[in-house]
């Protein structure tokens, strides 16, 4: 690197550091044209300095190589608390002011830039969606590397430069993410360049990786399959020289790997390079404050000078610190960055803050969706045919994968359960992504497979998020109980979507689709640990516009829901569907209508033709629907005059008031379905309290009685699972008898019969180990309403 270039990189770094400190501290006097006074200082000092100089150092050096080599680089900043750094760099390169013209590249813009940071009405402290070029907020640490890989998959021209905090590297998700290199196809995917930011500290502690011998760290990273390059020190000029040399070497290695991989022959896993940036935390900041060392310690993590407004010594230190970057040499008198510095910035979309990859993707091909009708299960009469819902879905997904194969814009992810969840038809057209070793007998592994299976729900979720945030599509399938592992990642992604919706320049991104199968009611063989439907409760905490929960009762409704989900954008769709053979209720046409409405009366099961039901049965979920219909069947046999309406809920959000959720029913619609005064027995898939939460404002809420999972589970028979939770047909019939006014004494015999059935069930399963034949072989007996009406 020439001296000129070196000086330019250094000037950029100084400017970015200056602008970062300015954001943390200053309300006014941005160019320090006058001596710093307490009134120039923000009343509340918020932000994180410690990680920022390292981030700025990397950004400056990346600029140089992007320009020299015409690279497409997407930055991902693991320690997203370095937000002021990313904002500073994107302002310097011009991306920021193009999106926020009022924050122009002049003195007034700089004043606004400083003032708005972590300030009411301004911008957040982290690399939130507000920040140009960011797809990763980095507020909750641990997901940077998984996001980086997700962005790199199927983006062959892209290099994702991922700064990983050394504290962040202690998290489970990050520790596993190093293994993502076994899933990256060097022929058709982009490159991830991890830069481990070894600044030695977290908030108040040293980091593990900084306190093991260097050889051990090197072995660890080598063991993960990387070739680590170290850039270590604190003397700026030596560090610039090292970083420039290392980047050159690393990029040469990457170019050589790509060339090899993109030639003929089999794809072999390369040893990708990575960088370890060992530099002081809070580098170039105050060395000591009040006699205590700051630079190079954990004390530099947040705001190194805390009393700038009230302590004149601190104020002086801040001024010295800021002036140490020589602002007058970096910015002209009007506040614009000087020309020699600007020359370092790449042009147009190569600027990292203007990367199209970070804003909806670089022209990703649209996802083509095949029609669902050809995959429908024929349903001549409700309940007559049986099917495995997810197996039917798998056949449609196979078609999705087939017709989008050339576009390379769809991936199916899961923690080793795609076949177990019965989606294995997809393996007729693709394989599991695998760039590690294979041996004969391996099943459907290949470097270009589009099904990604790794036993880390964190990686599945993180990869998919990165893939979606760069404009492509996917579906994550998971056992219902273990999706809780990514509760927090879901939260963070939903927050990103919520925030991004309010940012006009952010393009929309495809929805995050989560299919939960092997669910609570059919995990009887795996037992209690595998029984937990609580993810739905987590999901509905989020803002209405970004979440949907679907509980299709059978295969055709699952197909309709899946098609809708894969089309949708800017939200998280959670679909819960069983994989076992179950009766099918709705033909394709009826299923389509039902799913469009999201909720509706099951006409075939209702006998309240005159519109005056004595009881409303509601059901949501495949097994609860089955039990509700079996209960209706019993009522029809034993109390044929009782008028029952059956309402099935596919889209859980319809239950919320219209004012709370765009899919919510209006008060009159809800009252029409559920009546204002009849008992409602609600058989629900998950924890019953959620239904109360969603409906507490409805007129008839006082009459609503919900059955669901109440944490009663074990390794037992399928039917015993519902019995233990009082969700079975016999309990549901008793609920009706107990709640319909006047039915109690009329139906006393039936009530007793139900009790007897429960006792009989219990004895039978203890004796035989399986469910009563009348339960196992139960079929919907009632005739269609049309036949009944014609009598
Ligand atoms: C999952 C998670 N746990 C805890 C925190 C709180 N936290 C914020 S910053 C930080 C230390 C981060 O250290 P490191 O990754 O080394 O970042 P840097 O030193 O670059 O600031 C912690 C623990 C968090 N943001 N996310
Ligand atoms: Mg650190």
mmCIF file with all atom_site columns, N, CA and C and ligand atoms in Angstrom, residues 166-167 197 199-202 207 281, ligand 2:
data_model
loop_
_atom_site.group_PDB
_atom_site.id
_atom_site.type_symbol
_atom_site.label_atom_id
_atom_site.label_alt_id
_atom_site.label_comp_id
_atom_site.label_asym_id
_atom_site.label_entity_id
_atom_site.label_seq_id
_atom_site.pdbx_PDB_ins_code
_atom_site.Cartn_x
_atom_site.Cartn_y
_atom_site.Cartn_z
_atom_site.occupancy
_atom_site.B_iso_or_equiv
_atom_site.pdbx_formal_charge
_atom_site.auth_seq_id
_atom_site.auth_comp_id
_atom_site.auth_asym_id
_atom_site.auth_atom_id
_atom_site.pdbx_PDB_model_num
ATOM   1  N  N   . UNK A 1 166 ? -15.590 -10.708 20.383 1.00 0.00 ? 166 UNK A N   1
ATOM   2  C  CA  . UNK A 1 166 ? -14.994 -11.852 21.094 1.00 0.00 ? 166 UNK A CA  1
ATOM   3  C  C   . UNK A 1 166 ? -15.877 -12.273 22.267 1.00 0.00 ? 166 UNK A C   1
ATOM   4  N  N   . UNK A 1 167 ? -16.665 -11.344 22.788 1.00 0.00 ? 167 UNK A N   1
ATOM   5  C  CA  . UNK A 1 167 ? -17.673 -11.726 23.777 1.00 0.00 ? 167 UNK A CA  1
ATOM   6  C  C   . UNK A 1 167 ? -18.800 -12.474 23.089 1.00 0.00 ? 167 UNK A C   1
ATOM   7  N  N   . UNK A 1 197 ? -13.222 -9.979  16.355 1.00 0.00 ? 197 UNK A N   1
ATOM   8  C  CA  . UNK A 1 197 ? -12.788 -8.708  16.949 1.00 0.00 ? 197 UNK A CA  1
ATOM   9  C  C   . UNK A 1 197 ? -12.275 -8.975  18.361 1.00 0.00 ? 197 UNK A C   1
ATOM   10 N  N   . UNK A 1 199 ? -10.917 -7.728  20.950 1.00 0.00 ? 199 UNK A N   1
ATOM   11 C  CA  . UNK A 1 199 ? -10.511 -6.552  21.729 1.00 0.00 ? 199 UNK A CA  1
ATOM   12 C  C   . UNK A 1 199 ? -10.397 -6.882  23.219 1.00 0.00 ? 199 UNK A C   1
ATOM   13 N  N   . UNK A 1 200 ? -10.549 -8.136  23.525 1.00 0.00 ? 200 UNK A N   1
ATOM   14 C  CA  . UNK A 1 200 ? -10.163 -8.604  24.856 1.00 0.00 ? 200 UNK A CA  1
ATOM   15 C  C   . UNK A 1 200 ? -11.231 -8.571  25.928 1.00 0.00 ? 200 UNK A C   1
ATOM   16 N  N   . UNK A 1 201 ? -12.282 -7.797  25.695 1.00 0.00 ? 201 UNK A N   1
ATOM   17 C  CA  . UNK A 1 201 ? -13.238 -7.571  26.781 1.00 0.00 ? 201 UNK A CA  1
ATOM   18 C  C   . UNK A 1 201 ? -14.676 -7.558  26.320 1.00 0.00 ? 201 UNK A C   1
ATOM   19 N  N   . UNK A 1 202 ? -15.526 -7.785  27.326 1.00 0.00 ? 202 UNK A N   1
ATOM   20 C  CA  . UNK A 1 202 ? -16.975 -7.636  27.140 1.00 0.00 ? 202 UNK A CA  1
ATOM   21 C  C   . UNK A 1 202 ? -17.393 -6.375  27.906 1.00 0.00 ? 202 UNK A C   1
ATOM   22 N  N   . UNK A 1 207 ? -12.592 -11.591 27.775 1.00 0.00 ? 207 UNK A N   1
ATOM   23 C  CA  . UNK A 1 207 ? -13.257 -12.636 26.984 1.00 0.00 ? 207 UNK A CA  1
ATOM   24 C  C   . UNK A 1 207 ? -12.406 -13.900 27.027 1.00 0.00 ? 207 UNK A C   1
ATOM   25 N  N   . UNK A 1 281 ? -9.560  -2.530  23.200 1.00 0.00 ? 281 UNK A N   1
ATOM   26 C  CA  . UNK A 1 281 ? -10.937 -2.034  23.316 1.00 0.00 ? 281 UNK A CA  1
ATOM   27 C  C   . UNK A 1 281 ? -10.859 -0.531  23.606 1.00 0.00 ? 281 UNK A C   1
HETATM 28 MG MG1 . LIG B 2 .   ? -14.914 -7.643  23.015 1.00 0.00 ? 2   LIG B MG1 1
#
